[in-house]
Short mmCIF file of C-alpha atoms in Angstrom, two decimals:
data_model
loop_
_atom_site.label_atom_id
_atom_site.label_comp_id
_atom_site.label_asym_id
_atom_site.label_seq_id
_atom_site.Cartn_x
_atom_site.Cartn_y
_atom_site.Cartn_z
CA MET A 13 -50.76 -74.69 -24.50
CA LYS A 14 -47.30 -73.24 -24.78
CA ALA A 15 -48.11 -70.12 -26.76
CA ALA A 16 -51.71 -70.71 -27.90
CA SER A 17 -50.86 -69.70 -31.44
CA THR A 18 -53.24 -70.83 -34.16
CA LEU A 19 -50.52 -73.12 -35.47
CA GLU A 20 -50.14 -74.76 -32.07
CA LYS A 21 -53.90 -75.11 -31.65
CA VAL A 22 -54.35 -76.72 -35.07
CA LEU A 23 -51.48 -79.13 -34.54
CA SER A 24 -52.46 -80.08 -31.02
CA ALA A 25 -56.05 -80.70 -32.16
CA GLY A 26 -54.64 -83.24 -34.59
CA HIS A 27 -55.51 -81.37 -37.78
CA PHE A 28 -53.20 -81.47 -40.81
CA ALA A 29 -51.55 -78.03 -40.57
CA VAL A 30 -50.62 -75.67 -43.38
CA THR A 31 -48.06 -72.87 -43.31
CA ALA A 32 -46.58 -70.87 -46.16
CA GLU A 33 -43.50 -68.79 -46.69
CA LEU A 34 -43.56 -65.02 -47.03
CA GLY A 35 -40.32 -63.32 -48.00
CA PRO A 36 -39.99 -59.66 -46.94
CA PRO A 37 -39.03 -57.13 -49.62
CA GLN A 38 -35.54 -55.77 -50.28
CA ASN A 39 -36.77 -52.29 -49.44
CA ALA A 40 -38.88 -50.45 -46.89
CA ASN A 41 -42.20 -50.94 -48.67
CA ALA A 42 -44.89 -51.98 -46.19
CA GLU A 43 -47.36 -52.46 -49.07
CA ALA A 44 -45.33 -55.43 -50.31
CA ILE A 45 -46.20 -57.34 -47.15
CA LYS A 46 -49.87 -56.41 -47.54
CA LYS A 47 -49.90 -57.69 -51.12
CA LYS A 48 -48.21 -60.99 -50.27
CA SER A 49 -50.40 -61.41 -47.19
CA ALA A 50 -53.50 -61.29 -49.36
CA HIS A 51 -52.55 -64.61 -51.01
CA CYS A 52 -52.45 -66.34 -47.64
CA LEU A 53 -55.23 -64.69 -45.63
CA GLY A 54 -57.57 -67.35 -44.28
CA LYS A 55 -55.78 -70.07 -46.26
CA VAL A 56 -53.00 -71.04 -43.84
CA GLU A 57 -52.47 -71.29 -40.12
CA ALA A 58 -49.41 -69.10 -40.26
CA VAL A 59 -46.99 -67.42 -42.63
CA ASN A 60 -43.31 -67.99 -42.19
CA ILE A 61 -41.35 -64.74 -42.46
CA THR A 62 -37.79 -65.28 -43.61
CA ASP A 63 -34.83 -63.61 -41.90
CA ASN A 64 -32.50 -62.19 -44.56
CA GLN A 65 -32.69 -65.47 -46.44
CA THR A 66 -29.61 -66.42 -48.51
CA ALA A 67 -27.89 -63.53 -46.73
CA ILE A 68 -29.61 -60.95 -48.92
CA VAL A 69 -30.61 -57.86 -46.98
CA ARG A 70 -34.37 -57.62 -46.61
CA MET A 71 -36.85 -55.95 -44.29
CA SER A 72 -36.43 -57.34 -40.77
CA SER A 73 -38.43 -60.50 -40.16
CA ILE A 74 -39.90 -59.11 -36.95
CA ALA A 75 -41.01 -55.86 -38.57
CA ALA A 76 -42.50 -57.78 -41.50
CA ALA A 77 -44.20 -60.14 -39.03
CA ALA A 78 -45.76 -57.19 -37.21
CA LEU A 79 -47.09 -55.92 -40.57
CA ALA A 80 -48.45 -59.38 -41.42
CA LEU A 81 -50.19 -59.45 -38.03
CA SER A 82 -51.84 -56.13 -38.82
CA HIS A 83 -53.24 -57.71 -41.99
CA GLY A 84 -54.80 -60.55 -40.00
CA LEU A 85 -52.15 -63.21 -40.53
CA GLU A 86 -50.37 -65.17 -37.86
CA PRO A 87 -46.60 -65.04 -38.42
CA VAL A 88 -43.87 -67.55 -37.78
CA VAL A 89 -40.87 -65.29 -37.23
CA GLN A 90 -37.64 -66.75 -38.53
CA MET A 91 -34.48 -66.00 -36.55
CA VAL A 92 -31.01 -66.91 -37.81
CA CYS A 93 -27.80 -67.17 -35.78
CA ARG A 94 -25.66 -65.54 -38.45
CA ASP A 95 -26.33 -61.90 -37.66
CA ARG A 96 -26.84 -61.42 -33.94
CA ASN A 97 -25.37 -62.55 -30.66
CA ARG A 98 -27.31 -63.87 -27.68
CA ILE A 99 -27.96 -60.36 -26.35
CA ALA A 100 -29.60 -59.13 -29.56
CA MET A 101 -31.45 -62.40 -30.02
CA GLN A 102 -33.04 -62.33 -26.58
CA SER A 103 -33.90 -58.66 -27.02
CA ASP A 104 -35.55 -59.42 -30.38
CA ILE A 105 -37.43 -62.38 -28.90
CA LEU A 106 -38.90 -60.09 -26.23
CA GLY A 107 -39.72 -57.53 -28.89
CA ALA A 108 -41.34 -60.05 -31.21
CA ALA A 109 -43.46 -61.45 -28.38
CA ALA A 110 -44.48 -57.94 -27.29
CA LEU A 111 -45.67 -57.27 -30.85
CA GLY A 112 -47.89 -60.35 -30.69
CA CYS A 113 -45.72 -62.90 -32.51
CA LYS A 114 -46.31 -66.38 -31.05
CA ASN A 115 -44.23 -68.62 -33.30
CA LEU A 116 -40.48 -68.47 -33.81
CA LEU A 117 -38.45 -70.61 -36.18
CA CYS A 118 -34.80 -71.05 -35.17
CA LEU A 119 -32.17 -71.54 -37.88
CA SER A 120 -28.41 -71.28 -38.36
CA GLY A 121 -28.91 -69.11 -41.43
CA ASP A 122 -27.37 -69.25 -44.88
CA HIS A 123 -23.70 -68.28 -44.89
CA GLN A 124 -23.01 -64.69 -45.88
CA MET A 125 -20.93 -65.98 -48.79
CA PHE A 126 -24.19 -66.62 -50.69
CA GLY A 127 -25.55 -63.13 -50.28
CA ILE A 128 -24.74 -59.54 -51.15
CA HIS A 129 -22.16 -59.05 -48.39
CA PRO A 130 -19.72 -61.97 -48.66
CA GLU A 131 -17.11 -59.83 -46.89
CA ALA A 132 -19.26 -59.53 -43.73
CA ALA A 133 -18.22 -61.05 -40.40
CA ASN A 134 -20.68 -63.64 -39.18
CA VAL A 135 -21.70 -63.99 -35.56
CA TYR A 136 -22.76 -67.56 -34.71
CA ASP A 137 -22.46 -66.81 -31.02
CA LEU A 138 -25.11 -69.53 -30.66
CA ASP A 139 -26.01 -72.30 -33.06
CA SER A 140 -29.58 -73.18 -33.94
CA ILE A 141 -29.91 -75.87 -31.27
CA GLN A 142 -28.60 -73.53 -28.59
CA LEU A 143 -31.05 -70.89 -29.81
CA ILE A 144 -33.96 -73.34 -29.47
CA ALA A 145 -32.89 -74.17 -25.90
CA MET A 146 -32.56 -70.46 -25.09
CA VAL A 147 -36.10 -69.67 -26.27
CA LYS A 148 -37.42 -72.61 -24.25
CA LYS A 149 -35.57 -71.38 -21.18
CA MET A 150 -37.03 -67.90 -21.61
CA ARG A 151 -40.55 -69.34 -22.03
CA ASP A 152 -40.61 -72.24 -19.55
CA ASP A 153 -38.09 -71.22 -16.91
CA LYS A 154 -38.76 -67.49 -17.21
CA GLN A 155 -35.05 -66.89 -17.36
CA PHE A 156 -32.58 -65.35 -19.73
CA LEU A 157 -29.76 -67.55 -20.95
CA SER A 158 -27.65 -66.05 -18.16
CA GLY A 159 -30.07 -67.38 -15.55
CA ASP A 160 -31.31 -63.90 -14.69
CA PRO A 161 -35.06 -63.90 -14.14
CA ILE A 162 -37.56 -62.50 -16.61
CA LYS A 163 -39.95 -60.68 -14.33
CA GLU A 164 -43.50 -61.53 -15.49
CA PHE A 165 -44.40 -61.27 -19.17
CA GLU A 166 -42.07 -64.01 -20.34
CA PRO A 167 -42.24 -64.54 -24.12
CA ARG A 168 -44.88 -67.19 -24.88
CA ILE A 169 -43.46 -68.74 -28.03
CA PHE A 170 -44.28 -71.89 -30.01
CA ILE A 171 -40.79 -72.97 -30.99
CA GLY A 172 -39.92 -74.16 -34.47
CA ALA A 173 -36.79 -75.55 -36.03
CA VAL A 174 -35.74 -76.91 -39.40
CA GLU A 175 -34.11 -80.09 -40.59
CA ASN A 176 -32.83 -81.17 -43.95
CA PRO A 177 -33.45 -84.90 -44.56
CA PHE A 178 -31.39 -84.66 -47.76
CA ALA A 179 -28.12 -83.41 -46.30
CA ASP A 180 -25.36 -85.74 -45.13
CA PRO A 181 -24.72 -87.87 -43.15
CA PHE A 182 -28.26 -89.22 -43.78
CA GLU A 183 -28.63 -91.25 -40.56
CA PHE A 184 -27.26 -88.46 -38.40
CA ARG A 185 -30.04 -86.13 -39.60
CA VAL A 186 -32.38 -88.18 -37.41
CA VAL A 187 -30.10 -87.82 -34.38
CA ARG A 188 -29.89 -84.11 -35.01
CA LEU A 189 -33.65 -83.81 -35.17
CA ALA A 190 -33.81 -85.67 -31.85
CA LYS A 191 -31.40 -83.11 -30.40
CA LYS A 192 -33.60 -80.27 -31.63
CA ALA A 193 -36.69 -81.91 -30.13
CA ALA A 194 -34.85 -82.43 -26.85
CA ALA A 195 -33.68 -78.81 -26.87
CA GLY A 196 -37.30 -77.70 -27.11
CA ALA A 197 -38.45 -77.59 -30.74
CA ASP A 198 -42.25 -77.87 -30.76
CA PHE A 199 -42.38 -78.19 -34.53
CA ILE A 200 -40.01 -78.96 -37.37
CA GLN A 201 -40.12 -77.68 -40.88
CA THR A 202 -38.17 -79.70 -43.44
CA GLN A 203 -36.11 -78.59 -46.41
CA CYS A 204 -37.99 -78.67 -49.75
CA ILE A 205 -38.89 -82.23 -50.63
CA PHE A 206 -38.40 -83.32 -54.23
CA ASP A 207 -37.01 -86.78 -53.51
CA ILE A 208 -40.13 -88.23 -51.92
CA ASP A 209 -38.63 -91.71 -51.55
CA LYS A 210 -35.69 -90.44 -49.54
CA PHE A 211 -38.06 -88.37 -47.42
CA ALA A 212 -40.19 -91.47 -46.80
CA ARG A 213 -37.10 -93.39 -45.65
CA TRP A 214 -36.19 -90.55 -43.32
CA MET A 215 -39.71 -90.37 -41.89
CA GLU A 216 -39.58 -94.11 -41.23
CA LEU A 217 -36.47 -93.56 -39.09
CA ILE A 218 -38.16 -90.62 -37.33
CA VAL A 219 -41.26 -92.69 -36.55
CA LYS A 220 -39.17 -95.67 -35.45
CA GLN A 221 -37.61 -93.47 -32.80
CA GLY A 222 -40.93 -91.95 -31.83
CA LEU A 223 -39.71 -88.46 -32.64
CA HIS A 224 -42.98 -87.55 -34.38
CA LYS A 225 -44.61 -87.78 -30.96
CA LYS A 226 -42.15 -85.33 -29.46
CA THR A 227 -42.36 -82.66 -32.14
CA TYR A 228 -44.73 -81.90 -35.02
CA ILE A 229 -43.18 -82.44 -38.44
CA LEU A 230 -44.21 -80.20 -41.30
CA ALA A 231 -43.12 -81.42 -44.73
CA GLY A 232 -41.54 -78.61 -46.78
CA LEU A 233 -42.85 -78.38 -50.34
CA THR A 234 -41.90 -76.08 -53.17
CA PRO A 235 -44.00 -75.86 -56.34
CA VAL A 236 -41.80 -75.03 -59.34
CA ARG A 237 -42.69 -73.38 -62.63
CA SER A 238 -40.02 -74.87 -64.87
CA HIS A 239 -37.48 -77.66 -65.10
CA ARG A 240 -34.76 -74.99 -65.06
CA ALA A 241 -35.61 -74.10 -61.47
CA LEU A 242 -35.01 -77.74 -60.53
CA ILE A 243 -31.72 -77.88 -62.42
CA TYR A 244 -30.61 -74.67 -60.74
CA MET A 245 -31.35 -76.04 -57.28
CA LYS A 246 -29.73 -79.37 -58.09
CA ASN A 247 -26.53 -77.65 -59.18
CA ASN A 248 -26.36 -74.71 -56.81
CA VAL A 249 -28.05 -75.51 -53.52
CA ALA A 250 -26.13 -77.79 -51.18
CA GLY A 251 -28.06 -80.63 -49.57
CA MET A 252 -30.83 -80.85 -52.17
CA SER A 253 -31.90 -84.16 -53.65
CA ILE A 254 -33.72 -83.73 -56.96
CA PRO A 255 -34.46 -86.89 -58.95
CA ASP A 256 -33.74 -86.72 -62.70
CA GLU A 257 -37.20 -88.17 -63.45
CA LEU A 258 -38.74 -85.08 -61.91
CA ILE A 259 -36.63 -82.78 -64.07
CA GLU A 260 -37.49 -84.83 -67.17
CA ARG A 261 -41.18 -84.75 -66.33
CA MET A 262 -41.15 -80.95 -65.95
CA GLU A 263 -39.16 -80.56 -69.16
CA ALA A 264 -41.58 -82.75 -71.13
CA ALA A 265 -44.67 -80.98 -69.83
CA GLU A 266 -46.71 -78.92 -72.29
CA ASP A 267 -47.80 -76.59 -69.52
CA PRO A 268 -44.92 -76.60 -67.01
CA LYS A 269 -46.74 -74.38 -64.50
CA ALA A 270 -49.70 -76.74 -64.38
CA GLU A 271 -47.33 -79.70 -64.13
CA GLY A 272 -45.50 -78.00 -61.24
CA VAL A 273 -48.81 -77.68 -59.44
CA ASN A 274 -49.68 -81.32 -60.22
CA ILE A 275 -46.37 -82.53 -58.82
CA CYS A 276 -46.89 -80.49 -55.67
CA LEU A 277 -50.42 -81.89 -55.27
CA GLU A 278 -49.11 -85.45 -55.66
CA MET A 279 -46.46 -84.74 -53.02
CA ILE A 280 -49.09 -83.37 -50.63
CA GLU A 281 -51.13 -86.53 -51.13
CA LYS A 282 -48.09 -88.71 -50.44
CA VAL A 283 -46.91 -86.90 -47.32
CA LYS A 284 -50.49 -86.88 -45.97
CA GLN A 285 -50.39 -90.68 -46.08
CA MET A 286 -47.08 -90.89 -44.23
CA GLU A 287 -47.13 -91.67 -40.55
CA GLY A 288 -45.72 -88.84 -38.48
CA VAL A 289 -46.25 -85.97 -40.92
CA ALA A 290 -48.35 -83.36 -39.11
CA GLY A 291 -48.72 -80.86 -41.92
CA ILE A 292 -47.04 -79.07 -44.78
CA HIS A 293 -45.02 -75.93 -45.18
CA LEU A 294 -45.33 -74.40 -48.66
CA MET A 295 -42.35 -72.49 -50.03
CA PRO A 296 -43.41 -71.19 -53.45
CA ILE A 297 -40.22 -69.22 -54.02
CA GLY A 298 -41.26 -66.06 -55.92
CA TRP A 299 -44.65 -67.62 -56.76
CA GLU A 300 -46.75 -66.77 -53.69
CA SER A 301 -49.94 -66.38 -55.74
CA ILE A 302 -50.02 -70.15 -56.33
CA THR A 303 -50.45 -70.91 -52.59
CA PRO A 304 -54.28 -70.59 -52.47
CA VAL A 305 -54.63 -72.47 -55.79
CA ILE A 306 -52.64 -75.46 -54.52
CA LEU A 307 -54.40 -75.53 -51.17
CA GLU A 308 -57.83 -75.38 -52.84
CA GLN A 309 -57.00 -78.20 -55.25
CA ALA A 310 -55.45 -80.27 -52.48
CA GLY A 311 -58.71 -80.09 -50.55
CA LEU A 312 -57.01 -78.33 -47.67
CA LEU A 313 -59.50 -75.45 -47.63
CA PRO A 314 -61.27 -74.20 -45.66
CA ARG A 315 -58.86 -74.34 -42.74
CA PRO A 316 -60.12 -75.78 -39.47
CA GLN A 317 -61.48 -73.29 -36.94
CA VAL A 318 -59.74 -73.63 -33.59
CA MET B 24 4.73 -67.69 -32.07
CA ILE B 25 1.79 -69.70 -30.85
CA VAL B 26 1.21 -69.38 -27.12
CA ALA B 27 -0.55 -72.10 -25.16
CA ASP B 28 -1.38 -72.78 -21.56
CA ARG B 29 -1.73 -76.11 -19.81
CA LYS B 30 -5.22 -77.37 -19.05
CA PRO B 31 -6.08 -77.94 -15.35
CA LEU B 32 -4.64 -81.27 -14.15
CA GLU B 33 -8.10 -82.46 -13.13
CA GLU B 34 -9.38 -82.07 -16.69
CA ILE B 35 -6.34 -83.87 -18.11
CA LEU B 36 -6.71 -86.76 -15.65
CA ASN B 37 -10.38 -87.08 -16.51
CA SER B 38 -9.66 -87.22 -20.24
CA ILE B 39 -7.26 -90.16 -19.83
CA LYS B 40 -9.06 -92.02 -17.06
CA ASP B 41 -9.90 -95.02 -19.26
CA TYR B 42 -6.34 -95.60 -20.47
CA LYS B 43 -3.60 -97.77 -18.98
CA LYS B 44 -0.78 -96.81 -21.28
CA ILE B 45 -0.38 -93.48 -23.01
CA MET B 46 2.16 -91.62 -25.07
CA LEU B 47 2.73 -88.18 -23.59
CA MET B 48 3.89 -86.27 -26.59
CA GLY B 49 5.42 -82.82 -26.42
CA CYS B 50 6.49 -80.43 -29.13
CA GLY B 51 9.85 -78.79 -29.64
CA GLY B 52 8.37 -75.68 -31.29
CA CYS B 53 6.47 -72.68 -29.89
CA VAL B 54 5.19 -74.48 -26.78
CA THR B 55 8.74 -75.29 -25.73
CA VAL B 56 9.55 -71.59 -25.84
CA CYS B 57 6.46 -70.67 -23.77
CA PHE B 58 7.20 -73.48 -21.27
CA SER B 59 3.84 -75.23 -21.66
CA GLY B 60 4.60 -78.19 -23.89
CA GLY B 61 8.32 -78.94 -24.39
CA ALA B 62 10.31 -81.89 -23.07
CA LYS B 63 10.51 -80.38 -19.57
CA ALA B 64 6.77 -79.73 -19.42
CA VAL B 65 6.19 -83.32 -20.60
CA GLU B 66 8.40 -84.68 -17.82
CA LEU B 67 6.64 -82.60 -15.17
CA LEU B 68 3.16 -83.54 -16.39
CA ALA B 69 4.13 -87.22 -16.58
CA SER B 70 5.17 -87.24 -12.94
CA GLN B 71 2.00 -85.42 -11.88
CA ILE B 72 -0.17 -87.92 -13.74
CA THR B 73 1.79 -90.88 -12.38
CA MET B 74 1.42 -89.64 -8.80
CA ALA B 75 -2.28 -88.90 -9.16
CA ARG B 76 -3.01 -92.31 -10.67
CA LYS B 77 -0.96 -94.10 -8.01
CA LYS B 78 -2.99 -92.34 -5.36
CA ASP B 79 -6.17 -93.58 -7.06
CA ASP B 80 -4.82 -97.15 -7.23
CA SER B 81 -5.02 -97.07 -10.97
CA GLU B 82 -1.48 -97.02 -12.25
CA ILE B 83 -0.64 -95.84 -15.71
CA GLU B 84 2.33 -96.40 -17.99
CA ILE B 85 3.53 -93.26 -19.72
CA VAL B 86 5.89 -93.19 -22.71
CA GLN B 87 7.37 -89.75 -23.29
CA CYS B 88 8.58 -88.16 -26.48
CA THR B 89 9.02 -84.69 -27.88
CA PRO B 90 9.28 -84.40 -31.67
CA GLU B 91 10.93 -81.29 -33.06
CA ARG B 92 7.55 -80.05 -34.30
CA GLN B 93 4.33 -82.02 -33.79
CA CYS B 94 2.70 -80.08 -36.63
CA GLU B 95 4.78 -81.90 -39.25
CA TYR B 96 4.20 -85.55 -40.12
CA GLU B 97 7.85 -86.37 -40.70
CA PHE B 98 8.87 -85.51 -37.15
CA ASN B 99 6.02 -87.58 -35.64
CA ASP B 100 6.78 -90.50 -37.91
CA ALA B 101 9.92 -91.33 -35.93
CA PHE B 102 7.72 -92.40 -33.00
CA LYS B 103 5.32 -94.65 -34.88
CA ASP B 104 6.61 -97.88 -33.31
CA ASP B 105 6.06 -96.57 -29.79
CA LEU B 106 2.67 -95.21 -30.83
CA ALA B 107 1.59 -98.70 -31.92
CA SER B 108 1.68 -99.92 -28.31
CA VAL B 109 -0.29 -97.19 -26.51
CA ASP B 110 -4.01 -96.76 -25.79
CA ALA B 111 -4.01 -93.05 -26.50
CA VAL B 112 -1.83 -89.99 -27.06
CA LEU B 113 -1.84 -87.05 -24.69
CA SER B 114 -0.39 -84.11 -26.58
CA THR B 115 1.20 -81.00 -25.18
CA ALA B 116 1.41 -79.41 -28.60
CA CYS B 117 -0.85 -76.57 -29.71
CA GLY B 118 -4.14 -77.36 -31.44
CA VAL B 119 -2.31 -77.63 -34.74
CA GLY B 120 -0.06 -80.42 -33.48
CA VAL B 121 -2.98 -82.33 -31.97
CA GLN B 122 -4.78 -82.22 -35.31
CA ALA B 123 -1.71 -83.32 -37.23
CA MET B 124 -1.49 -86.37 -34.96
CA ALA B 125 -5.21 -87.10 -35.28
CA VAL B 126 -4.99 -87.13 -39.07
CA GLN B 127 -1.64 -88.91 -39.25
CA PHE B 128 -2.70 -91.68 -36.84
CA PRO B 129 -6.47 -91.97 -37.44
CA LYS B 130 -6.90 -95.10 -35.32
CA LEU B 131 -5.33 -93.48 -32.27
CA ILE B 132 -7.16 -91.04 -30.00
CA THR B 133 -5.07 -87.90 -29.52
CA LEU B 134 -6.12 -85.75 -26.57
CA PRO B 135 -5.11 -82.13 -25.94
CA ALA B 136 -3.33 -81.28 -22.69
CA LEU B 137 -3.07 -77.58 -23.56
CA ASN B 138 -5.43 -74.75 -24.36
CA THR B 139 -4.05 -72.93 -27.38
CA LYS B 140 -4.44 -69.23 -26.69
CA PHE B 141 -3.03 -66.84 -29.26
CA MET B 142 -0.22 -65.62 -31.46
CA GLY B 143 2.07 -63.29 -29.57
CA TYR B 144 5.52 -62.73 -28.10
CA PRO B 145 7.06 -62.39 -24.63
CA VAL B 146 6.92 -58.79 -23.45
CA GLU B 147 9.08 -59.69 -20.48
CA HIS B 148 10.52 -62.96 -19.19
CA ALA B 149 7.71 -65.54 -18.98
CA VAL B 150 4.96 -63.07 -19.90
CA TRP B 151 3.33 -63.39 -23.33
CA GLU B 152 0.88 -61.03 -24.92
CA GLU B 153 -1.45 -61.54 -27.86
CA LYS B 154 -0.37 -59.54 -30.87
CA CYS B 155 -1.86 -61.01 -34.03
CA ALA B 156 -5.30 -62.46 -34.78
CA GLY B 157 -4.35 -63.83 -38.19
CA CYS B 158 -7.12 -61.84 -39.89
CA GLY B 159 -5.48 -62.32 -43.27
CA ASP B 160 -5.46 -58.65 -44.28
CA CYS B 161 -2.78 -56.81 -42.30
CA VAL B 162 -3.50 -53.25 -41.17
CA LEU B 163 -0.24 -52.67 -39.25
CA GLY B 164 1.06 -50.45 -42.04
CA TRP B 165 -1.20 -47.55 -41.10
CA THR B 166 -1.67 -48.28 -37.38
CA GLY B 167 1.95 -47.74 -36.41
CA GLY B 168 2.62 -51.45 -36.05
CA LEU B 169 0.01 -52.06 -33.34
CA CYS B 170 -2.92 -54.32 -34.14
CA PRO B 171 -6.46 -53.19 -33.29
CA ILE B 172 -7.95 -56.47 -34.56
CA ALA B 173 -6.04 -58.57 -32.04
CA ARG B 174 -5.90 -56.07 -29.23
CA CYS B 175 -9.07 -53.97 -29.24
CA ALA B 176 -11.98 -55.79 -27.51
CA LYS B 177 -14.31 -54.37 -30.18
CA LYS B 178 -11.92 -54.88 -33.12
CA LEU B 179 -12.49 -51.24 -34.03
CA LEU B 180 -10.87 -49.82 -37.15
CA ASN B 181 -11.90 -46.28 -36.27
CA GLY B 182 -11.12 -46.25 -32.54
CA PRO B 183 -10.79 -45.52 -29.72
CA CYS B 184 -14.31 -45.96 -28.40
CA GLY B 185 -15.73 -43.99 -25.48
CA GLY B 186 -14.44 -46.54 -23.02
CA SER B 187 -10.78 -45.53 -23.34
CA SER B 188 -9.66 -43.83 -20.17
CA ASN B 189 -6.15 -43.01 -18.97
CA GLY B 190 -4.73 -45.37 -21.56
CA VAL B 191 -6.72 -48.30 -20.20
CA CYS B 192 -9.48 -50.37 -21.81
CA GLU B 193 -12.86 -50.31 -20.06
CA VAL B 194 -13.16 -54.08 -20.45
CA ASP B 195 -10.14 -54.84 -18.27
CA LYS B 196 -8.15 -52.39 -16.20
CA ASP B 197 -4.97 -54.39 -16.79
CA THR B 198 -5.28 -54.04 -20.56
CA GLU B 199 -3.88 -51.04 -22.33
CA CYS B 200 -6.16 -49.36 -24.84
CA VAL B 201 -4.48 -50.21 -28.12
CA TRP B 202 -6.12 -47.21 -29.76
CA GLN B 203 -4.45 -44.89 -27.23
CA LEU B 204 -1.17 -46.60 -28.09
CA ILE B 205 -1.83 -46.28 -31.83
CA TYR B 206 -2.60 -42.59 -31.39
CA ASP B 207 0.54 -41.98 -29.33
CA ARG B 208 2.74 -43.90 -31.76
CA LEU B 209 1.39 -42.14 -34.85
CA LYS B 210 1.70 -38.78 -33.13
CA ASP B 211 5.38 -39.52 -32.39
CA LEU B 212 5.87 -40.59 -36.00
CA ASP B 213 4.09 -37.44 -37.24
CA LYS B 214 1.57 -39.65 -39.02
CA LEU B 215 -1.68 -38.68 -37.34
CA GLU B 216 -3.22 -38.16 -40.76
CA ASN B 217 -3.53 -41.96 -40.88
CA LEU B 218 -6.32 -41.61 -38.33
CA THR B 219 -8.31 -38.79 -39.90
CA GLN B 220 -9.86 -40.75 -42.74
CA VAL B 221 -12.81 -43.05 -42.12
CA ARG B 222 -11.63 -46.62 -42.46
CA GLU B 223 -14.11 -48.69 -44.47
CA PRO B 224 -15.74 -51.89 -43.15
CA LYS B 225 -13.27 -54.74 -43.19
CA ASP B 226 -13.46 -57.66 -45.58
CA TRP B 227 -13.68 -60.56 -43.12
CA ARG B 228 -13.49 -63.26 -45.78
CA THR B 229 -9.74 -63.42 -45.26
CA SER B 230 -10.33 -64.19 -41.57
CA THR B 231 -12.06 -67.21 -40.04
CA ASN B 232 -15.50 -66.25 -41.36
CA ALA B 233 -15.28 -68.14 -44.64
CA GLY B 234 -14.15 -71.54 -43.41
CA GLN B 235 -10.72 -73.12 -43.42
CA ARG B 236 -7.96 -71.09 -45.02
CA LYS B 237 -5.21 -72.52 -47.16
CA ILE B 238 -2.02 -71.14 -48.64
CA LYS B 239 -0.13 -72.60 -51.57
CA PHE B 240 3.44 -71.56 -52.18
CA GLU B 241 3.53 -72.44 -55.87
CA GLU B 242 7.28 -72.05 -56.36
CA ALA B 243 8.02 -74.67 -53.72
CA MET B 244 5.41 -77.22 -54.75
CA LEU B 245 6.61 -80.65 -55.87
#
């Protein structure tokens, strides 16, 4: 075991894993984390705590993760390269581990242009792949990036990364995932899947190269409540592939919320059948209360005891 | 002007090791002025490469040329016949010139022989100092004509920090603290009030933080 987190235990035991996203509030309200945690308690292996997602200032992911821990949830702390250099990152990794966080998800981070401070300077001292390698070095070699030793108490972290099978160039996304696995990513969370056929093609390439044996792949899924949400993402989020049939189906639905859940359930069924998919990561943007409903209906409850 | 410095010979030799015939292409602009990439620098580098390759029993043919400015297609165009016969281009232009060549001749590999360093001017013969970071939102008007973005190691707008001592920056004892210089200059100009107000956080969108920048001079467009 690398970190002996629940997520790692479930994945390494060969169970189909479930994680869900938990976005910290745009204020200092600890109760908000408690409320959102309640939807996930006992229903998922871990909750993924976003790090100032879309460059909108929110409560720190590590602080929110510590709060989630206190409510009985295991966090996956997100860390983006946009806002801190290697010194602050390593310091925060030590801090997160000291607080009991055992999973860390390494990302580049959305550009500040999309958030509330487009005039901010970005950092990008490291990129996401370099961050992954740095965490691995801290954990496995007990060294800082500089090579200086970490004396005892190295951070025991299960390392996560993301990949977007829908961004370009399509074939290179597989190479990039291989680089992330080689750098030390223990698990991969994908961008929201709406184009299941394209995802299936991508997974075929992943399996062909044996990458699913080097890192666990969690399929990212987002239940939506209306066809407008899909149109918005199609038009405004780069690297999203949203088939028109899906938009039409949501638009034609009498009960769009129920249809959104149905679509998500169908997707879960499909990814479960795909070779190489080790679990799902649910991202119900602004609709956290639907997480337990979907998991119940998908037959993914109760969660395995490990 | 753009100031550049030649890469170590070893690195240059390694980058061209697979080629038997190269174009060594200089630039008649900034890098001629700072001695690193003009016709003379090209000649010197060509003889160093030739000698090194002879020693290794792996001779190389080098065609030399130095367009007036490698960062403009029309000047490079004059050498297109020679370029058709080489395996690769080794450029002693700045990074801008190398990129112009790469785009203009997409089938040819263009390799950099210089490290492009900064925008600056010579403070004495053969000594150049960085002066401008191209941040896109000039502050020289209130700093007495001395740039804290290019010259302060922390890019402070409300400096100096606590590491300024005897006019020297704590980061490097050979570097003057630009904030000491700004203070002295504004004091001489009787403009110290420029430093009493709190300068607001800078808008970095005009700098390199928002991707490639582009300028259109509408009046001159065809």
